[in-house]
Amino acid sequence: MTTASAVKTNSVEEQAKKARKAAKTLSILTTKEKNEALHTVADALEAGYESILSANLTDLKNGEDKGFGAAFMDRLSLTKERIFDFAAGLRQVAGLPDPIGDVMSGWTLDNGLKVEEVRVPLGVIGMIYEARPNVTADAAGLALKSGNAIVLKGGSSALNSNQAIIEIMHHALEKTKIPKDAVQFIATADREATKQLFTMKEHIDVLIPRGGASLIKAVVENATVPVLETGVGNCHIYVDKEADAEKAINILINAKTDRPAVCNAAETLIIHEEWLNKHKNLLADCLKKHGITVHGDESAAAALPDVVPAGESDWANEYLSLDLAVKIVASLEQAMEHIDRYGTKHSESIITENRETAKKFMQLADAAALYHNASTRFTDGGALGFGAEIGISTQKLHARGPMGLPALTTRKYLMSGDGQTR
Amino acid sequence: MTTASAVKTNSVEEQAKKARKAAKTLSILTTKEKNEALHTVADALEAGYESILSANLTDLKNGEDKGFGAAFMDRLSLTKERIFDFAAGLRQVAGLPDPIGDVMSGWTLDNGLKVEEVRVPLGVIGMIYEARPNVTADAAGLALKSGNAIVLKGGSSALNSNQAIIEIMHHALEKTKIPKDAVQFIATADREATKQLFTMKEHIDVLIPRGGASLIKAVVENATVPVLETGVGNCHIYVDKEADAEKAINILINAKTDRPAVCNAAETLIIHEEWLNKHKNLLADCLKKHGITVHGDESAAAALPDVVPAGESDWANEYLSLDLAVKIVASLEQAMEHIDRYGTKHSESIITENRETAKKFMQLADAAALYHNASTRFTDGGALGFGAEIGISTQKLHARGPMGLPALTTRKYLMSGDGQTR
């Protein structure tokens, strides 16, 4: 909070106003001007990696003093390689198609009035996030490429790292056509600053929370600024009675263990009892081999070894670990009722060789991403080919699933006439 | 509140749950099944118009007793013709293309995983509105055609009329494939019922408020369910120094007087001082001839007769009457600053013969609809060729401007594989 680009708590509104003003300038820059700026920032981050690492050491030291856990410390920790990855990410975003200015549709009314629907930036994005310092560079890159200013409020544990990144970005932007005011960083650990963002409708067009369930809930419940809800994934794998055993096991293990801490990891396995009767030994061996802890009710305990008794909270839990809730059902309908009740509308997968059963699941389950015979891990902007993503929307309005650059845009209808009246 | 289909206040959650369940059935009906149902409902409304008129008489009598104003009574009042218009509206919606099931995009990943982005209904729409009983039929028609269930909460002044409409709709739906539970009407004047809708995230996917500024503000500020903000239109006409006088006057008069009570009517005239100096007599004559009351500051009073002194509130006011705020500026930039400050992001128009000036305005002004040499009155689903609309979005997320059927949809990503893992 003492570096040159740091800004005091009581100035959150001033910062948002500056972002609004900068957004106007940014909104009409050419694709070339924006891409050049992103490359300039990427180069500067690489050149300045040592100062970021040094600030990061301070955050890590503070984190140790506060006794943060290993997973948290890992998310907070930067290396030269991770910083070079930020730069690579910015260059990748520079390479993506620019959505701004796209004429999405156009027509002429009988009276000669020309109508064009044109894609434009949202304006000012408010980003509220937790420990990962990479979000600072990633979110700024996506916002700038899509012509938006951004107000960043990162977690207090990464304050020094984030400030070091922002200082380098600001200095770099001064050499470009993008006004440096287009990237605002709220340099305080004070939670009041976050709350101020919740209601700043005049200056901020959308809030995007990225982090744990409690952060997202706080934003959704308290913000009057429109919110793009992201990320909580209580994802289910439903193994139907007609599931191929090898596919089912491979997909389950991949979805649960490949990266347990991410939102597209599986949290609950729903198994048709007929399948379970046939394959319980195979399943038990696999779960044990991969160190997965099973939480289940009595019927699960009767079929599988070492089952931890599951309560209501297990069905709703996003474990983000090698824990797995197991629910046994007698029909597709029961499986879907369970998903309707406990799912977070993120990603759900059915494993079955029966196409009709799969079709019913895909039609009636309500989530951003539905899979037939594939792992939920593909719900990711990179994996699905969207390029970089700013988060995964679990709401239905505006954007659903991985949000790439188009999710950071809106539209204007432009009508050109020569005196038309109604 | 005593008719057969009326439901008690404490059952709002029960009604929303029924809507959620009906939405599943409705979501997979064919276009033909939905269209047939809409025609059945339209026929029933025509056949039952007398019972609606009789219920409407009760509402009108209650309104008189409460001393409601003429404009309010007019919005509340039904005639045989107006009821037949509801029916015609439903038939028109039946004729519109069905957005549901559209494959919006599709591709195959290198690993063979097939990806399809499919348009699906939002699920359950909560509609909160004021006196106009036509919204009951119109909103239900749009919701059902787009595969959504709807929970309607109309204004208490129209309670009897709305109940009569709903009763006919419910009886008609019983003869169709659409479950009658897909249309829920909250039959109470109790405001607590409305508040219950605000936070029913589990059962309601989106709230659409339609009515005055205070209703919309209450919903936006208190709802945790995502909101589609509609309708408040503080629309500006900017007459540039290079404006053609005839176009300027025609457009101003049309935008102000054609239907002063609607959201796309002009509320503020911004005039470049050079244009005003040349045309002040012509303008004054026209304003007088059309019975327009001018509110302005000292510079307006110096140029025009009978100016009512304007305060800060005039610039922000949606008069919805033959009142007009007049602001005199020395440049395009001053005009745009004024619009940035007081506009509601609905519709703004520039009158100028200079294409470069118009381009700058269209690029930098921030609103759903921007006009060059045309009246703001065209911001309307019907006028722009969208077919029927459920409202005009003044927010930037999800939908902007007139919202037709596609605004009532979201998407799912459907992934089909044969065992793909990451």
PDB file of C-alpha atoms in Angstrom, chain A residues 161-395:
ATOM      1  CA  SER A 161       2.072  -9.331  -5.685  1.00  0.00           C
ATOM      2  CA  ASN A 162      -0.927  -7.702  -7.337  1.00  0.00           C
ATOM      3  CA  GLN A 163       0.433  -4.229  -6.791  1.00  0.00           C
ATOM      4  CA  ALA A 164       3.742  -5.175  -8.362  1.00  0.00           C
ATOM      5  CA  ILE A 165       1.934  -6.595 -11.400  1.00  0.00           C
ATOM      6  CA  ILE A 166      -0.266  -3.493 -11.705  1.00  0.00           C
ATOM      7  CA  GLU A 167       2.670  -1.123 -11.409  1.00  0.00           C
ATOM      8  CA  ILE A 168       4.378  -2.830 -14.331  1.00  0.00           C
ATOM      9  CA  MET A 169       1.144  -2.871 -16.358  1.00  0.00           C
ATOM     10  CA  HIS A 170       0.555   0.835 -15.703  1.00  0.00           C
ATOM     11  CA  HIS A 171       4.057   1.827 -16.723  1.00  0.00           C
ATOM     12  CA  ALA A 172       3.757  -0.281 -19.864  1.00  0.00           C
ATOM     13  CA  LEU A 173       0.337   1.124 -20.795  1.00  0.00           C
ATOM     14  CA  GLU A 174       1.772   4.644 -20.702  1.00  0.00           C
ATOM     15  CA  LYS A 175       3.662   3.703 -23.858  1.00  0.00           C
ATOM     16  CA  THR A 176       0.465   2.549 -25.617  1.00  0.00           C
ATOM     17  CA  LYS A 177      -2.846   3.906 -26.914  1.00  0.00           C
ATOM     18  CA  ILE A 178      -4.736   2.332 -24.008  1.00  0.00           C
ATOM     19  CA  PRO A 179      -5.116   4.844 -21.151  1.00  0.00           C
ATOM     20  CA  LYS A 180      -3.571   3.379 -18.013  1.00  0.00           C
ATOM     21  CA  ASP A 181      -6.687   4.441 -16.113  1.00  0.00           C
ATOM     22  CA  ALA A 182      -8.477   1.622 -17.936  1.00  0.00           C
ATOM     23  CA  VAL A 183      -6.934  -0.740 -15.363  1.00  0.00           C
ATOM     24  CA  GLN A 184      -7.783   0.246 -11.804  1.00  0.00           C
ATOM     25  CA  PHE A 185      -6.553  -1.742  -8.849  1.00  0.00           C
ATOM     26  CA  ILE A 186      -8.105  -1.223  -5.432  1.00  0.00           C
ATOM     27  CA  ALA A 187      -5.058  -1.427  -3.234  1.00  0.00           C
ATOM     28  CA  THR A 188      -6.493  -2.178   0.153  1.00  0.00           C
ATOM     29  CA  ALA A 189      -7.316  -5.113   2.368  1.00  0.00           C
ATOM     30  CA  ASP A 190     -10.390  -3.226   3.591  1.00  0.00           C
ATOM     31  CA  ARG A 191     -13.601  -5.137   2.871  1.00  0.00           C
ATOM     32  CA  GLU A 192     -15.557  -1.882   2.779  1.00  0.00           C
ATOM     33  CA  ALA A 193     -13.924  -1.185  -0.558  1.00  0.00           C
ATOM     34  CA  THR A 194     -15.420  -4.363  -1.974  1.00  0.00           C
ATOM     35  CA  LYS A 195     -18.847  -3.454  -0.656  1.00  0.00           C
ATOM     36  CA  GLN A 196     -18.613  -0.048  -2.315  1.00  0.00           C
ATOM     37  CA  LEU A 197     -18.268  -1.798  -5.654  1.00  0.00           C
ATOM     38  CA  PHE A 198     -21.498  -3.749  -5.069  1.00  0.00           C
ATOM     39  CA  THR A 199     -23.752  -0.736  -5.559  1.00  0.00           C
ATOM     40  CA  MET A 200     -21.762   1.503  -7.886  1.00  0.00           C
ATOM     41  CA  LYS A 201     -24.258   1.129 -10.745  1.00  0.00           C
ATOM     42  CA  GLU A 202     -23.429   4.467 -12.249  1.00  0.00           C
ATOM     43  CA  HIS A 203     -19.768   3.622 -12.780  1.00  0.00           C
ATOM     44  CA  ILE A 204     -19.622  -0.165 -13.079  1.00  0.00           C
ATOM     45  CA  ASP A 205     -21.574  -2.182 -15.647  1.00  0.00           C
ATOM     46  CA  VAL A 206     -21.013  -5.708 -14.369  1.00  0.00           C
ATOM     47  CA  LEU A 207     -19.401  -7.446 -11.420  1.00  0.00           C
ATOM     48  CA  ILE A 208     -17.598 -10.741 -11.912  1.00  0.00           C
ATOM     49  CA  PRO A 209     -16.729 -12.582  -8.699  1.00  0.00           C
ATOM     50  CA  ARG A 210     -14.112 -15.321  -8.997  1.00  0.00           C
ATOM     51  CA  GLY A 211     -13.322 -17.505  -6.050  1.00  0.00           C
ATOM     52  CA  GLY A 212     -14.982 -19.719  -3.485  1.00  0.00           C
ATOM     53  CA  ALA A 213     -18.687 -20.233  -2.944  1.00  0.00           C
ATOM     54  CA  SER A 214     -18.892 -17.760  -0.048  1.00  0.00           C
ATOM     55  CA  LEU A 215     -17.354 -14.902  -2.059  1.00  0.00           C
ATOM     56  CA  ILE A 216     -19.727 -15.537  -4.946  1.00  0.00           C
ATOM     57  CA  LYS A 217     -22.723 -15.741  -2.616  1.00  0.00           C
ATOM     58  CA  ALA A 218     -21.782 -12.448  -0.960  1.00  0.00           C
ATOM     59  CA  VAL A 219     -21.609 -10.695  -4.316  1.00  0.00           C
ATOM     60  CA  VAL A 220     -24.822 -12.202  -5.693  1.00  0.00           C
ATOM     61  CA  GLU A 221     -26.796 -11.408  -2.550  1.00  0.00           C
ATOM     62  CA  ASN A 222     -25.538  -7.893  -1.959  1.00  0.00           C
ATOM     63  CA  ALA A 223     -24.803  -6.367  -5.342  1.00  0.00           C
ATOM     64  CA  THR A 224     -27.245  -4.129  -7.183  1.00  0.00           C
ATOM     65  CA  VAL A 225     -24.775  -3.930 -10.074  1.00  0.00           C
ATOM     66  CA  PRO A 226     -25.591  -6.843 -12.447  1.00  0.00           C
ATOM     67  CA  VAL A 227     -23.465  -9.904 -11.658  1.00  0.00           C
ATOM     68  CA  LEU A 228     -22.007 -12.632 -13.829  1.00  0.00           C
ATOM     69  CA  GLU A 229     -22.079 -15.552 -11.440  1.00  0.00           C
ATOM     70  CA  THR A 230     -19.172 -17.919 -11.929  1.00  0.00           C
ATOM     71  CA  GLY A 231     -17.732 -21.126 -11.006  1.00  0.00           C
ATOM     72  CA  VAL A 232     -19.257 -23.144  -8.208  1.00  0.00           C
ATOM     73  CA  GLY A 233     -19.329 -26.644  -9.663  1.00  0.00           C
ATOM     74  CA  ASN A 234     -21.060 -29.461  -7.831  1.00  0.00           C
ATOM     75  CA  CYS A 235     -20.671 -31.689 -10.887  1.00  0.00           C
ATOM     76  CA  HIS A 236     -22.222 -35.161 -11.138  1.00  0.00           C
ATOM     77  CA  ILE A 237     -21.253 -38.282 -13.053  1.00  0.00           C
ATOM     78  CA  TYR A 238     -24.300 -40.509 -13.559  1.00  0.00           C
ATOM     79  CA  VAL A 239     -23.408 -44.105 -14.385  1.00  0.00           C
ATOM     80  CA  ASP A 240     -26.503 -45.563 -16.009  1.00  0.00           C
ATOM     81  CA  LYS A 241     -27.458 -49.239 -15.897  1.00  0.00           C
ATOM     82  CA  GLU A 242     -26.331 -49.512 -19.529  1.00  0.00           C
ATOM     83  CA  ALA A 243     -22.968 -47.842 -18.944  1.00  0.00           C
ATOM     84  CA  ASP A 244     -19.806 -49.350 -20.406  1.00  0.00           C
ATOM     85  CA  ALA A 245     -17.664 -50.231 -17.380  1.00  0.00           C
ATOM     86  CA  GLU A 246     -14.335 -49.114 -18.796  1.00  0.00           C
ATOM     87  CA  LYS A 247     -15.677 -45.744 -19.997  1.00  0.00           C
ATOM     88  CA  ALA A 248     -17.447 -45.199 -16.690  1.00  0.00           C
ATOM     89  CA  ILE A 249     -14.353 -45.873 -14.596  1.00  0.00           C
ATOM     90  CA  ASN A 250     -11.992 -43.879 -16.818  1.00  0.00           C
ATOM     91  CA  ILE A 251     -14.309 -40.880 -16.922  1.00  0.00           C
ATOM     92  CA  LEU A 252     -14.982 -40.977 -13.196  1.00  0.00           C
ATOM     93  CA  ILE A 253     -11.295 -41.169 -12.293  1.00  0.00           C
ATOM     94  CA  ASN A 254     -10.422 -38.415 -14.739  1.00  0.00           C
ATOM     95  CA  ALA A 255     -13.228 -36.124 -13.583  1.00  0.00           C
ATOM     96  CA  LYS A 256     -12.426 -36.683  -9.901  1.00  0.00           C
ATOM     97  CA  THR A 257      -8.638 -36.869  -9.803  1.00  0.00           C
ATOM     98  CA  ASP A 258      -7.146 -34.967 -12.749  1.00  0.00           C
ATOM     99  CA  ARG A 259      -7.446 -31.627 -10.905  1.00  0.00           C
ATOM    100  CA  PRO A 260      -9.676 -32.081  -7.864  1.00  0.00           C
ATOM    101  CA  ALA A 261      -9.501 -28.410  -6.848  1.00  0.00           C
ATOM    102  CA  VAL A 262     -11.135 -26.979  -9.987  1.00  0.00           C
ATOM    103  CA  CYS A 263     -14.811 -26.279 -10.609  1.00  0.00           C
ATOM    104  CA  ASN A 264     -15.274 -28.825 -13.407  1.00  0.00           C
ATOM    105  CA  ALA A 265     -14.085 -31.735 -11.242  1.00  0.00           C
ATOM    106  CA  ALA A 266     -16.740 -34.319 -10.326  1.00  0.00           C
ATOM    107  CA  GLU A 267     -18.045 -34.173  -6.755  1.00  0.00           C
ATOM    108  CA  THR A 268     -20.827 -36.759  -6.756  1.00  0.00           C
ATOM    109  CA  LEU A 269     -21.064 -40.136  -8.436  1.00  0.00           C
ATOM    110  CA  ILE A 270     -24.627 -41.304  -9.032  1.00  0.00           C
ATOM    111  CA  ILE A 271     -24.823 -45.015  -9.847  1.00  0.00           C
ATOM    112  CA  HIS A 272     -27.691 -47.093 -11.121  1.00  0.00           C
ATOM    113  CA  GLU A 273     -28.050 -50.044  -8.731  1.00  0.00           C
ATOM    114  CA  GLU A 274     -28.019 -52.605 -11.562  1.00  0.00           C
ATOM    115  CA  TRP A 275     -24.643 -51.354 -12.784  1.00  0.00           C
ATOM    116  CA  LEU A 276     -23.280 -51.258  -9.271  1.00  0.00           C
ATOM    117  CA  ASN A 277     -24.304 -54.855  -8.615  1.00  0.00           C
ATOM    118  CA  LYS A 278     -22.326 -55.978 -11.619  1.00  0.00           C
ATOM    119  CA  HIS A 279     -19.241 -53.803 -11.156  1.00  0.00           C
ATOM    120  CA  LYS A 280     -18.861 -53.074  -7.461  1.00  0.00           C
ATOM    121  CA  ASN A 281     -15.515 -54.801  -7.061  1.00  0.00           C
ATOM    122  CA  LEU A 282     -13.998 -53.072 -10.065  1.00  0.00           C
ATOM    123  CA  LEU A 283     -15.282 -49.723  -8.794  1.00  0.00           C
ATOM    124  CA  ALA A 284     -14.084 -50.325  -5.233  1.00  0.00           C
ATOM    125  CA  ASP A 285     -10.597 -51.249  -6.439  1.00  0.00           C
ATOM    126  CA  CYS A 286     -10.335 -48.158  -8.606  1.00  0.00           C
ATOM    127  CA  LEU A 287     -11.554 -45.783  -5.916  1.00  0.00           C
ATOM    128  CA  LYS A 288      -9.027 -47.254  -3.477  1.00  0.00           C
ATOM    129  CA  LYS A 289      -6.174 -47.200  -5.967  1.00  0.00           C
ATOM    130  CA  HIS A 290      -6.711 -43.481  -6.592  1.00  0.00           C
ATOM    131  CA  GLY A 291      -7.030 -42.598  -2.912  1.00  0.00           C
ATOM    132  CA  ILE A 292     -10.634 -41.461  -3.208  1.00  0.00           C
ATOM    133  CA  THR A 293     -12.661 -41.186   0.006  1.00  0.00           C
ATOM    134  CA  VAL A 294     -16.279 -42.226  -0.531  1.00  0.00           C
ATOM    135  CA  HIS A 295     -19.117 -40.486   1.327  1.00  0.00           C
ATOM    136  CA  GLY A 296     -22.415 -42.319   1.070  1.00  0.00           C
ATOM    137  CA  ASP A 297     -25.605 -43.494   2.690  1.00  0.00           C
ATOM    138  CA  GLU A 298     -26.379 -47.006   3.927  1.00  0.00           C
ATOM    139  CA  SER A 299     -26.927 -48.469   0.502  1.00  0.00           C
ATOM    140  CA  ALA A 300     -23.510 -47.231  -0.621  1.00  0.00           C
ATOM    141  CA  ALA A 301     -21.920 -48.627   2.563  1.00  0.00           C
ATOM    142  CA  ALA A 302     -23.507 -51.995   1.817  1.00  0.00           C
ATOM    143  CA  ALA A 303     -21.917 -52.114  -1.625  1.00  0.00           C
ATOM    144  CA  LEU A 304     -18.537 -50.413  -1.158  1.00  0.00           C
ATOM    145  CA  PRO A 305     -15.820 -50.614   1.523  1.00  0.00           C
ATOM    146  CA  ASP A 306     -14.735 -47.764   3.826  1.00  0.00           C
ATOM    147  CA  VAL A 307     -17.721 -45.509   3.184  1.00  0.00           C
ATOM    148  CA  VAL A 308     -17.885 -42.359   5.343  1.00  0.00           C
ATOM    149  CA  PRO A 309     -21.533 -41.780   6.307  1.00  0.00           C
ATOM    150  CA  ALA A 310     -22.947 -38.951   4.181  1.00  0.00           C
ATOM    151  CA  GLY A 311     -25.348 -36.294   5.409  1.00  0.00           C
ATOM    152  CA  GLU A 312     -27.444 -33.780   3.485  1.00  0.00           C
ATOM    153  CA  SER A 313     -24.455 -31.430   3.268  1.00  0.00           C
ATOM    154  CA  ASP A 314     -22.423 -34.009   1.343  1.00  0.00           C
ATOM    155  CA  TRP A 315     -24.830 -33.931  -1.587  1.00  0.00           C
ATOM    156  CA  ALA A 316     -24.423 -30.174  -1.866  1.00  0.00           C
ATOM    157  CA  ASN A 317     -20.704 -30.058  -1.143  1.00  0.00           C
ATOM    158  CA  GLU A 318     -18.084 -28.910  -3.623  1.00  0.00           C
ATOM    159  CA  TYR A 319     -15.285 -30.923  -1.973  1.00  0.00           C
ATOM    160  CA  LEU A 320     -12.474 -29.742  -4.283  1.00  0.00           C
ATOM    161  CA  SER A 321     -10.488 -32.700  -2.940  1.00  0.00           C
ATOM    162  CA  LEU A 322     -10.261 -36.485  -3.409  1.00  0.00           C
ATOM    163  CA  ASP A 323     -13.571 -36.885  -1.579  1.00  0.00           C
ATOM    164  CA  LEU A 324     -16.542 -38.171  -3.545  1.00  0.00           C
ATOM    165  CA  ALA A 325     -20.202 -38.430  -2.595  1.00  0.00           C
ATOM    166  CA  VAL A 326     -21.828 -41.617  -3.909  1.00  0.00           C
ATOM    167  CA  LYS A 327     -25.567 -41.869  -4.450  1.00  0.00           C
ATOM    168  CA  ILE A 328     -27.271 -45.075  -5.568  1.00  0.00           C
ATOM    169  CA  VAL A 329     -30.475 -44.817  -7.613  1.00  0.00           C
ATOM    170  CA  ALA A 330     -32.999 -47.158  -9.199  1.00  0.00           C
ATOM    171  CA  SER A 331     -33.720 -45.075 -12.311  1.00  0.00           C
ATOM    172  CA  LEU A 332     -32.650 -42.225 -14.579  1.00  0.00           C
ATOM    173  CA  GLU A 333     -35.499 -40.179 -13.102  1.00  0.00           C
ATOM    174  CA  GLN A 334     -34.101 -40.544  -9.582  1.00  0.00           C
ATOM    175  CA  ALA A 335     -30.673 -39.526 -10.820  1.00  0.00           C
ATOM    176  CA  MET A 336     -32.075 -36.447 -12.488  1.00  0.00           C
ATOM    177  CA  GLU A 337     -34.110 -35.483  -9.442  1.00  0.00           C
ATOM    178  CA  HIS A 338     -30.922 -35.613  -7.397  1.00  0.00           C
ATOM    179  CA  ILE A 339     -29.095 -33.412  -9.919  1.00  0.00           C
ATOM    180  CA  ASP A 340     -32.016 -30.957 -10.050  1.00  0.00           C
ATOM    181  CA  ARG A 341     -31.917 -30.676  -6.289  1.00  0.00           C
ATOM    182  CA  TYR A 342     -28.199 -30.433  -5.615  1.00  0.00           C
ATOM    183  CA  GLY A 343     -26.543 -29.457  -8.898  1.00  0.00           C
ATOM    184  CA  THR A 344     -25.095 -25.986  -9.423  1.00  0.00           C
ATOM    185  CA  LYS A 345     -25.954 -25.904 -13.152  1.00  0.00           C
ATOM    186  CA  HIS A 346     -22.272 -26.201 -14.090  1.00  0.00           C
ATOM    187  CA  SER A 347     -21.450 -29.604 -15.700  1.00  0.00           C
ATOM    188  CA  GLU A 348     -23.161 -32.999 -15.550  1.00  0.00           C
ATOM    189  CA  SER A 349     -22.240 -36.212 -17.332  1.00  0.00           C
ATOM    190  CA  ILE A 350     -24.155 -39.391 -18.159  1.00  0.00           C
ATOM    191  CA  ILE A 351     -22.344 -42.615 -18.964  1.00  0.00           C
ATOM    192  CA  THR A 352     -24.533 -44.961 -20.985  1.00  0.00           C
ATOM    193  CA  GLU A 353     -24.532 -46.946 -24.212  1.00  0.00           C
ATOM    194  CA  ASN A 354     -28.261 -46.233 -24.620  1.00  0.00           C
ATOM    195  CA  ARG A 355     -28.743 -43.248 -26.917  1.00  0.00           C
ATOM    196  CA  GLU A 356     -32.359 -42.646 -25.906  1.00  0.00           C
ATOM    197  CA  THR A 357     -31.399 -42.496 -22.221  1.00  0.00           C
ATOM    198  CA  ALA A 358     -28.578 -40.105 -23.070  1.00  0.00           C
ATOM    199  CA  LYS A 359     -30.915 -37.925 -25.132  1.00  0.00           C
ATOM    200  CA  LYS A 360     -33.387 -37.658 -22.267  1.00  0.00           C
ATOM    201  CA  PHE A 361     -30.611 -36.646 -19.893  1.00  0.00           C
ATOM    202  CA  MET A 362     -29.226 -34.047 -22.302  1.00  0.00           C
ATOM    203  CA  GLN A 363     -32.710 -32.606 -22.911  1.00  0.00           C
ATOM    204  CA  LEU A 364     -33.920 -32.420 -19.347  1.00  0.00           C
ATOM    205  CA  ALA A 365     -30.892 -31.834 -17.127  1.00  0.00           C
ATOM    206  CA  ASP A 366     -30.383 -28.143 -16.470  1.00  0.00           C
ATOM    207  CA  ALA A 367     -26.733 -27.090 -16.621  1.00  0.00           C
ATOM    208  CA  ALA A 368     -24.346 -25.060 -18.730  1.00  0.00           C
ATOM    209  CA  ALA A 369     -22.584 -28.186 -19.982  1.00  0.00           C
ATOM    210  CA  LEU A 370     -23.983 -31.692 -20.376  1.00  0.00           C
ATOM    211  CA  TYR A 371     -21.846 -34.655 -21.344  1.00  0.00           C
ATOM    212  CA  HIS A 372     -22.598 -38.056 -22.772  1.00  0.00           C
ATOM    213  CA  ASN A 373     -19.724 -40.493 -22.273  1.00  0.00           C
ATOM    214  CA  ALA A 374     -17.126 -37.842 -21.548  1.00  0.00           C
ATOM    215  CA  SER A 375     -15.459 -36.191 -18.569  1.00  0.00           C
ATOM    216  CA  THR A 376     -16.823 -32.985 -17.016  1.00  0.00           C
ATOM    217  CA  ARG A 377     -13.258 -31.664 -17.127  1.00  0.00           C
ATOM    218  CA  PHE A 378     -13.848 -30.305 -20.660  1.00  0.00           C
ATOM    219  CA  THR A 379     -15.937 -27.387 -19.368  1.00  0.00           C
ATOM    220  CA  ASP A 380     -13.123 -24.929 -19.868  1.00  0.00           C
ATOM    221  CA  GLY A 381     -12.577 -22.138 -22.368  1.00  0.00           C
ATOM    222  CA  GLY A 382      -9.216 -23.536 -23.423  1.00  0.00           C
ATOM    223  CA  ALA A 383     -10.344 -27.155 -23.730  1.00  0.00           C
ATOM    224  CA  LEU A 384     -13.467 -26.272 -25.757  1.00  0.00           C
ATOM    225  CA  GLY A 385     -11.556 -23.954 -28.071  1.00  0.00           C
ATOM    226  CA  PHE A 386     -12.922 -20.574 -26.887  1.00  0.00           C
ATOM    227  CA  GLY A 387      -9.420 -19.249 -26.220  1.00  0.00           C
ATOM    228  CA  ALA A 388      -8.927 -17.676 -22.821  1.00  0.00           C
ATOM    229  CA  GLU A 389     -11.855 -17.372 -20.422  1.00  0.00           C
ATOM    230  CA  ILE A 390     -12.715 -14.900 -17.667  1.00  0.00           C
ATOM    231  CA  GLY A 391     -14.664 -17.541 -15.737  1.00  0.00           C
ATOM    232  CA  ILE A 392     -17.378 -20.131 -16.167  1.00  0.00           C
ATOM    233  CA  SER A 393     -20.913 -18.791 -15.915  1.00  0.00           C
ATOM    234  CA  THR A 394     -23.303 -20.906 -13.868  1.00  0.00           C
ATOM    235  CA  GLN A 395     -26.187 -18.509 -14.416  1.00  0.00           C
TER     236      GLN A 395
END
